PDB file of C-alpha atoms in Angstrom:
ATOM      1  CA  ILE B 561     -13.810  15.038  -5.254  1.00 84.00           C
ATOM      2  CA  MET B 562     -12.797  11.552  -6.351  1.00 94.00           C
ATOM      3  CA  ASP B 563     -15.562   8.980  -5.864  1.00 96.00           C
ATOM      4  CA  TRP B 564     -15.071   5.668  -4.077  1.00 97.00           C
ATOM      5  CA  PRO B 565     -14.937   3.309  -7.106  1.00 96.00           C
ATOM      6  CA  THR B 566     -12.170   5.445  -8.607  1.00 96.00           C
ATOM      7  CA  ARG B 567     -10.153   5.395  -5.389  1.00 98.00           C
ATOM      8  CA  LEU B 568     -10.616   1.644  -5.104  1.00 97.00           C
ATOM      9  CA  LYS B 569      -9.545   1.197  -8.721  1.00 96.00           C
ATOM     10  CA  ILE B 570      -6.358   3.158  -8.031  1.00 97.00           C
ATOM     11  CA  GLY B 571      -5.613   1.112  -4.917  1.00 97.00           C
ATOM     12  CA  ILE B 572      -6.085  -2.221  -6.674  1.00 96.00           C
ATOM     13  CA  GLY B 573      -4.088  -1.236  -9.756  1.00 95.00           C
ATOM     14  CA  ALA B 574      -1.179   0.162  -7.752  1.00 97.00           C
ATOM     15  CA  ALA B 575      -1.186  -2.912  -5.501  1.00 96.00           C
ATOM     16  CA  ARG B 576      -1.015  -5.176  -8.534  1.00 94.00           C
ATOM     17  CA  GLY B 577       1.951  -3.238  -9.933  1.00 95.00           C
ATOM     18  CA  LEU B 578       3.880  -3.353  -6.669  1.00 96.00           C
ATOM     19  CA  ALA B 579       3.019  -7.028  -6.154  1.00 95.00           C
ATOM     20  CA  TRP B 580       4.465  -7.745  -9.604  1.00 94.00           C
ATOM     21  CA  LEU B 581       7.713  -5.970  -8.676  1.00 94.00           C
ATOM     22  CA  HIS B 582       7.992  -7.957  -5.442  1.00 94.00           C
ATOM     23  CA  HIS B 583       6.921 -11.402  -6.610  1.00 93.00           C
ATOM     24  CA  ASN B 584       6.839 -11.815 -10.414  1.00 91.00           C
ATOM     25  CA  CYS B 585       9.537  -9.509 -11.761  1.00 89.00           C
ATOM     26  CA  ASN B 586      12.859 -11.205 -12.503  1.00 87.00           C
ATOM     27  CA  PRO B 587      15.000 -10.048 -10.802  1.00 88.00           C
ATOM     28  CA  ARG B 588      12.612  -8.782  -8.175  1.00 91.00           C
ATOM     29  CA  ILE B 589      12.605  -5.134  -7.148  1.00 92.00           C
ATOM     30  CA  ILE B 590      12.193  -3.253  -3.860  1.00 93.00           C
ATOM     31  CA  HIS B 591      10.871   0.215  -4.724  1.00 93.00           C
ATOM     32  CA  ARG B 592      11.907   1.914  -1.430  1.00 90.00           C
ATOM     33  CA  ASN B 593      10.145   5.192  -2.223  1.00 92.00           C
ATOM     34  CA  ILE B 594       6.415   4.409  -2.486  1.00 95.00           C
ATOM     35  CA  SER B 595       4.238   7.481  -1.886  1.00 95.00           C
ATOM     36  CA  SER B 596       1.153   9.053  -3.415  1.00 95.00           C
ATOM     37  CA  LYS B 597       3.276  11.284  -5.637  1.00 94.00           C
ATOM     38  CA  CYS B 598       4.934   8.290  -7.339  1.00 95.00           C
ATOM     39  CA  ILE B 599       1.596   6.768  -8.400  1.00 96.00           C
ATOM     40  CA  LEU B 600       0.695   8.491 -11.661  1.00 97.00           C
ATOM     41  CA  LEU B 601      -2.782   8.374 -13.192  1.00 96.00           C
ATOM     42  CA  ASP B 602      -3.723   8.414 -16.860  1.00 95.00           C
ATOM     43  CA  ALA B 603      -6.907   9.907 -18.317  1.00 94.00           C
ATOM     44  CA  ASP B 604      -8.871   6.818 -17.228  1.00 92.00           C
ATOM     45  CA  PHE B 605      -7.398   6.908 -13.700  1.00 93.00           C
ATOM     46  CA  GLU B 606      -5.312   3.819 -14.385  1.00 93.00           C
ATOM     47  CA  PRO B 607      -2.356   3.946 -11.950  1.00 96.00           C
ATOM     48  CA  ARG B 608       1.291   3.649 -12.943  1.00 95.00           C
ATOM     49  CA  ILE B 609       4.121   3.343 -10.427  1.00 96.00           C
ATOM     50  CA  SER B 610       7.017   5.728 -11.086  1.00 95.00           C
ATOM     51  CA  GLU B 611       9.999   7.281  -9.214  1.00 91.00           C
ATOM     52  CA  PHE B 612      12.429   4.362  -9.264  1.00 89.00           C
ATOM     53  CA  GLY B 613      15.434   6.440  -8.204  1.00 83.00           C
ATOM     54  CA  LEU B 614      15.832   4.596  -4.884  1.00 84.00           C
ATOM     55  CA  ALA B 615      14.748   1.179  -6.184  1.00 87.00           C
ATOM     56  CA  ARG B 616      17.068  -1.779  -5.718  1.00 85.00           C
ATOM     57  CA  LEU B 617      17.187  -5.274  -7.143  1.00 81.00           C
ATOM     58  CA  MET B 618      16.860  -7.975  -4.531  1.00 76.00           C
ATOM     59  CA  ASN B 619      20.212  -9.619  -3.950  1.00 62.00           C
ATOM     60  CA  PRO B 620      20.042 -13.108  -5.525  1.00 55.00           C
ATOM     61  CA  ILE B 621      21.973 -14.566  -2.573  1.00 48.00           C
ATOM     62  CA  ASP B 622      20.236 -12.769   0.303  1.00 48.00           C
ATOM     63  CA  THR B 623      16.974 -11.957  -1.440  1.00 45.00           C
ATOM     64  CA  HIS B 624      15.261  -9.891   1.249  1.00 49.00           C
ATOM     65  CA  LEU B 625      17.962  -7.349   2.147  1.00 52.00           C
ATOM     66  CA  SER B 626      18.860  -4.030   0.555  1.00 53.00           C
ATOM     67  CA  THR B 627      20.892  -1.475   2.496  1.00 54.00           C
ATOM     68  CA  PHE B 628      20.289   2.251   2.227  1.00 50.00           C
ATOM     69  CA  VAL B 629      22.915   4.587   0.856  1.00 46.00           C
ATOM     70  CA  ASN B 630      23.577   8.121   2.127  1.00 42.00           C
ATOM     71  CA  GLY B 631      20.580   7.982   4.459  1.00 48.00           C
ATOM     72  CA  GLU B 632      18.017   8.124   1.628  1.00 58.00           C
ATOM     73  CA  PHE B 633      14.900   6.536   3.096  1.00 57.00           C
ATOM     74  CA  GLY B 634      12.066   8.028   1.033  1.00 66.00           C
ATOM     75  CA  ASP B 635       9.424  10.652   1.738  1.00 74.00           C
ATOM     76  CA  LEU B 636       8.384  11.658   5.241  1.00 80.00           C
ATOM     77  CA  GLY B 637       5.238   9.945   6.449  1.00 88.00           C
ATOM     78  CA  TYR B 638       5.775   6.868   4.281  1.00 94.00           C
ATOM     79  CA  VAL B 639       8.966   5.393   5.735  1.00 92.00           C
ATOM     80  CA  ALA B 640       8.664   2.134   7.676  1.00 94.00           C
ATOM     81  CA  PRO B 641       9.683   2.584  11.327  1.00 93.00           C
ATOM     82  CA  GLU B 642      12.308  -0.169  11.214  1.00 92.00           C
ATOM     83  CA  TYR B 643      14.281   1.538   8.454  1.00 87.00           C
ATOM     84  CA  THR B 644      15.886   4.192  10.654  1.00 82.00           C
ATOM     85  CA  ARG B 645      16.887   1.503  13.146  1.00 86.00           C
ATOM     86  CA  THR B 646      18.210  -1.221  10.844  1.00 85.00           C
ATOM     87  CA  LEU B 647      19.166   0.770   7.712  1.00 82.00           C
ATOM     88  CA  VAL B 648      17.946  -2.261   5.763  1.00 83.00           C
ATOM     89  CA  ALA B 649      15.100  -2.233   3.236  1.00 85.00           C
ATOM     90  CA  THR B 650      12.787  -5.201   2.732  1.00 90.00           C
ATOM     91  CA  PRO B 651       9.584  -5.760   0.741  1.00 94.00           C
ATOM     92  CA  LYS B 652       7.647  -5.254   3.988  1.00 96.00           C
ATOM     93  CA  GLY B 653       8.953  -1.682   4.048  1.00 95.00           C
ATOM     94  CA  ASP B 654       7.280  -1.117   0.675  1.00 96.00           C
ATOM     95  CA  VAL B 655       4.113  -2.635   2.125  1.00 98.00           C
ATOM     96  CA  TYR B 656       4.184  -0.082   4.959  1.00 97.00           C
ATOM     97  CA  SER B 657       4.610   2.816   2.513  1.00 97.00           C
ATOM     98  CA  PHE B 658       1.807   1.506   0.322  1.00 98.00           C
ATOM     99  CA  GLY B 659      -0.407   1.161   3.387  1.00 98.00           C
ATOM    100  CA  THR B 660       0.047   4.882   3.972  1.00 98.00           C
ATOM    101  CA  VAL B 661      -1.103   5.540   0.403  1.00 98.00           C
ATOM    102  CA  LEU B 662      -4.187   3.398   1.066  1.00 98.00           C
ATOM    103  CA  LEU B 663      -4.875   5.422   4.199  1.00 98.00           C
ATOM    104  CA  GLU B 664      -4.713   8.606   2.119  1.00 98.00           C
ATOM    105  CA  LEU B 665      -7.236   7.172  -0.346  1.00 98.00           C
ATOM    106  CA  VAL B 666      -9.791   6.206   2.292  1.00 98.00           C
ATOM    107  CA  THR B 667      -9.364   9.169   4.664  1.00 97.00           C
ATOM    108  CA  GLY B 668      -8.789  11.996   2.191  1.00 96.00           C
ATOM    109  CA  GLU B 669      -5.877  13.141   4.373  1.00 96.00           C
ATOM    110  CA  ARG B 670      -2.187  13.613   3.583  1.00 95.00           C
ATOM    111  CA  ALA B 671       0.609  11.501   5.006  1.00 95.00           C
ATOM    112  CA  THR B 672       2.055  14.348   7.059  1.00 92.00           C
ATOM    113  CA  HIS B 673      -0.889  16.740   7.402  1.00 90.00           C
ATOM    114  CA  ILE B 674      -4.207  15.686   8.940  1.00 94.00           C
ATOM    115  CA  SER B 675      -6.902  18.331   8.713  1.00 93.00           C
ATOM    116  CA  LYS B 676      -9.359  16.406  10.910  1.00 92.00           C
ATOM    117  CA  ALA B 677      -6.895  15.905  13.773  1.00 91.00           C
ATOM    118  CA  PRO B 678      -6.874  18.181  16.851  1.00 87.00           C
ATOM    119  CA  GLU B 679      -4.734  21.305  16.542  1.00 85.00           C
ATOM    120  CA  ASP B 680      -2.248  20.017  19.114  1.00 88.00           C
ATOM    121  CA  PHE B 681      -1.691  16.756  17.181  1.00 91.00           C
ATOM    122  CA  LYS B 682       1.819  16.776  15.713  1.00 89.00           C
ATOM    123  CA  GLY B 683       2.072  13.250  14.329  1.00 92.00           C
ATOM    124  CA  ASN B 684       1.668  11.768  10.862  1.00 95.00           C
ATOM    125  CA  LEU B 685      -1.265   9.942   9.287  1.00 97.00           C
ATOM    126  CA  VAL B 686      -0.275   6.493  10.553  1.00 97.00           C
ATOM    127  CA  GLU B 687       0.128   7.817  14.092  1.00 96.00           C
ATOM    128  CA  TRP B 688      -3.294   9.470  13.905  1.00 96.00           C
ATOM    129  CA  ILE B 689      -4.902   6.260  12.692  1.00 97.00           C
ATOM    130  CA  THR B 690      -3.163   4.322  15.472  1.00 96.00           C
ATOM    131  CA  GLN B 691      -4.483   6.810  18.022  1.00 95.00           C
ATOM    132  CA  LEU B 692      -8.052   6.537  16.703  1.00 95.00           C
ATOM    133  CA  SER B 693      -7.827   2.745  16.639  1.00 95.00           C
ATOM    134  CA  GLY B 694      -6.788   2.699  20.285  1.00 94.00           C
ATOM    135  CA  LYS B 695      -9.903   4.710  21.136  1.00 94.00           C
ATOM    136  CA  ALA B 696     -12.186   2.570  18.910  1.00 94.00           C
ATOM    137  CA  GLN B 697     -12.865   5.677  16.800  1.00 95.00           C
ATOM    138  CA  LEU B 698     -11.624   4.542  13.396  1.00 94.00           C
ATOM    139  CA  GLN B 699     -14.916   5.593  11.821  1.00 94.00           C
ATOM    140  CA  ASP B 700     -13.822   9.196  12.390  1.00 95.00           C
ATOM    141  CA  ALA B 701     -10.939   8.655   9.971  1.00 96.00           C
ATOM    142  CA  LEU B 702     -13.104   7.942   6.922  1.00 97.00           C
ATOM    143  CA  ASP B 703     -13.453  10.646   4.291  1.00 97.00           C
ATOM    144  CA  LYS B 704     -16.841  12.226   4.993  1.00 96.00           C
ATOM    145  CA  SER B 705     -17.527  12.554   1.258  1.00 97.00           C
ATOM    146  CA  LEU B 706     -17.598   8.739   1.001  1.00 97.00           C
ATOM    147  CA  VAL B 707     -19.684   7.879   4.056  1.00 96.00           C
ATOM    148  CA  GLY B 708     -23.413   7.145   3.795  1.00 95.00           C
ATOM    149  CA  LYS B 709     -23.398   6.232   0.107  1.00 95.00           C
ATOM    150  CA  GLY B 710     -23.882   2.507   0.463  1.00 96.00           C
ATOM    151  CA  VAL B 711     -20.187   1.603   0.548  1.00 97.00           C
ATOM    152  CA  ASN B 712     -19.428   1.873   4.269  1.00 97.00           C
ATOM    153  CA  GLU B 713     -18.624  -1.843   4.550  1.00 97.00           C
ATOM    154  CA  GLU B 714     -16.133  -1.556   1.684  1.00 98.00           C
ATOM    155  CA  LEU B 715     -14.569   1.518   3.305  1.00 98.00           C
ATOM    156  CA  PHE B 716     -13.977  -0.337   6.562  1.00 97.00           C
ATOM    157  CA  GLN B 717     -12.598  -3.397   4.743  1.00 98.00           C
ATOM    158  CA  PHE B 718     -10.233  -1.143   2.802  1.00 98.00           C
ATOM    159  CA  LEU B 719      -9.231   0.676   5.999  1.00 98.00           C
ATOM    160  CA  LYS B 720      -8.526  -2.663   7.691  1.00 97.00           C
ATOM    161  CA  VAL B 721      -6.190  -3.694   4.866  1.00 98.00           C
ATOM    162  CA  ALA B 722      -4.394  -0.358   5.128  1.00 98.00           C
ATOM    163  CA  CYS B 723      -4.018  -0.710   8.909  1.00 97.00           C
ATOM    164  CA  ASN B 724      -2.537  -4.189   8.504  1.00 98.00           C
ATOM    165  CA  CYS B 725      -0.006  -2.776   6.044  1.00 98.00           C
ATOM    166  CA  VAL B 726       1.222  -0.098   8.453  1.00 98.00           C
ATOM    167  CA  GLY B 727       1.588  -2.368  11.469  1.00 97.00           C
ATOM    168  CA  PRO B 728       4.706  -1.618  13.546  1.00 96.00           C
ATOM    169  CA  ILE B 729       6.117  -5.155  13.254  1.00 96.00           C
ATOM    170  CA  ALA B 730       7.348  -5.835   9.727  1.00 96.00           C
ATOM    171  CA  LYS B 731       6.923  -9.617   9.841  1.00 96.00           C
ATOM    172  CA  GLU B 732       3.241  -9.248  10.730  1.00 97.00           C
ATOM    173  CA  ARG B 733       2.428  -7.143   7.677  1.00 98.00           C
ATOM    174  CA  PRO B 734       0.891  -8.908   4.658  1.00 98.00           C
ATOM    175  CA  THR B 735       2.870  -9.422   1.471  1.00 97.00           C
ATOM    176  CA  MET B 736       2.036  -7.245  -1.514  1.00 96.00           C
ATOM    177  CA  PHE B 737       0.462 -10.242  -3.234  1.00 95.00           C
ATOM    178  CA  GLU B 738      -1.841 -10.670  -0.232  1.00 97.00           C
ATOM    179  CA  VAL B 739      -2.646  -6.951  -0.251  1.00 97.00           C
ATOM    180  CA  TYR B 740      -3.523  -7.141  -3.935  1.00 95.00           C
ATOM    181  CA  GLN B 741      -5.787 -10.142  -3.392  1.00 94.00           C
ATOM    182  CA  LEU B 742      -7.565  -8.497  -0.438  1.00 96.00           C
ATOM    183  CA  LEU B 743      -8.205  -5.275  -2.352  1.00 96.00           C
ATOM    184  CA  ARG B 744      -9.253  -7.199  -5.452  1.00 94.00           C
ATOM    185  CA  ALA B 745     -11.862  -9.023  -3.363  1.00 94.00           C
ATOM    186  CA  ILE B 746     -13.266  -5.698  -2.123  1.00 95.00           C
ATOM    187  CA  GLY B 747     -13.589  -4.431  -5.694  1.00 94.00           C
ATOM    188  CA  GLU B 748     -14.943  -7.628  -7.197  1.00 91.00           C
ATOM    189  CA  LYS B 749     -18.407  -6.196  -7.896  1.00 91.00           C
ATOM    190  CA  TYR B 750     -17.025  -3.305  -9.965  1.00 91.00           C
ATOM    191  CA  ASN B 751     -16.459  -3.562 -13.694  1.00 78.00           C
ATOM    192  CA  PHE B 752     -12.861  -2.315 -13.755  1.00 70.00           C
ATOM    193  CA  THR B 753     -11.374  -5.773 -13.172  1.00 58.00           C
ATOM    194  CA  ILE B 754     -10.359  -8.133 -15.970  1.00 59.00           C
ATOM    195  CA  GLU B 755      -8.892 -11.621 -16.077  1.00 57.00           C
ATOM    196  CA  ASP B 756      -5.125 -11.760 -15.864  1.00 61.00           C
ATOM    197  CA  ASP B 757      -2.387 -14.247 -15.036  1.00 61.00           C
ATOM    198  CA  MET B 758      -0.557 -13.717 -11.778  1.00 65.00           C
ATOM    199  CA  MET B 759       2.135 -15.811 -10.148  1.00 64.00           C
ATOM    200  CA  MET B 760       1.189 -16.880  -6.643  1.00 69.00           C
ATOM    201  CA  PRO B 761       4.345 -16.673  -4.518  1.00 73.00           C
ATOM    202  CA  THR B 762       5.186 -19.649  -2.318  1.00 56.00           C
ATOM    203  CA  ASP B 763       7.334 -17.566   0.051  1.00 58.00           C
ATOM    204  CA  ASN B 764       6.398 -15.050   2.755  1.00 52.00           C
ATOM    205  CA  GLY B 765       7.282 -12.029   0.671  1.00 52.00           C
ATOM    206  CA  ASP B 766      10.939 -11.916   1.691  1.00 55.00           C
ATOM    207  CA  GLY B 767      12.347 -15.043   0.029  1.00 44.00           C
ATOM    208  CA  ASP B 768      12.421 -16.570  -3.416  1.00 39.00           C
ATOM    209  CA  ALA B 769       9.708 -15.619  -5.890  1.00 36.00           C
ATOM    210  CA  SER B 770       9.044 -19.115  -7.203  1.00 35.00           C
ATOM    211  CA  GLY B 771       5.388 -20.056  -7.276  1.00 34.00           C
ATOM    212  CA  GLU B 772       2.564 -21.602  -9.215  1.00 33.00           C
ATOM    213  CA  LEU B 773       0.617 -19.916 -11.966  1.00 30.00           C
ATOM    214  CA  ILE B 774      -2.951 -19.059 -11.048  1.00 29.00           C
ATOM    215  CA  VAL B 775      -5.637 -17.060 -12.783  1.00 30.00           C
ATOM    216  CA  ALA B 776      -6.593 -14.020 -10.745  1.00 32.00           C
ATOM    217  CA  ARG B 777      -9.002 -11.214 -11.377  1.00 32.00           C
ATOM    218  CA  GLY B 778      -7.014  -7.998 -11.506  1.00 35.00           C
ATOM    219  CA  MET B 779      -6.597  -4.622 -13.109  1.00 34.00           C
TER     220      MET B 779
END
């Protein structure tokens, strides 16, 4: 069973990679197929984002839009709810998918199969989390192997970030840079962070990637 620092390390590293694609890469990239299976781990559990078959460059004229082709939306359980309605991909759709990955890390459940849910529950992981949140029972979602080991506050902070990522309204979700910064703050006490340069975007995650250079603590 993967311990909490390792899961947190994976979340921070993957967030940094996706934030770079959205905000610092030139031209910027929408991945469109983020899921747990596209985040590969090396021998030291350093994450690497893969599976760029559905990725698209952001249009330099209309930088936040990317239409889907042939109905290819990504893996079940990770697809942002607005995609099937608008057929348009945005960075906030990647944020939703990544939020599902974060939920998997902190709950120990799969995106489309929840072992702790009642037998009659037919929804996905996000729907289960939404149901628990409505009943003020989010603590029941946490992976039992992580609870009671002195990191409960970090688990709830991590879960809160994940829940913000999978919100139903795209505009209300954080940008990937914000997600990276929030996760980095949770993992600040661990020794797997190093100094690195990161461009702070001046947009809301859907516009131009221009920004000022700051020094952040990252993977």
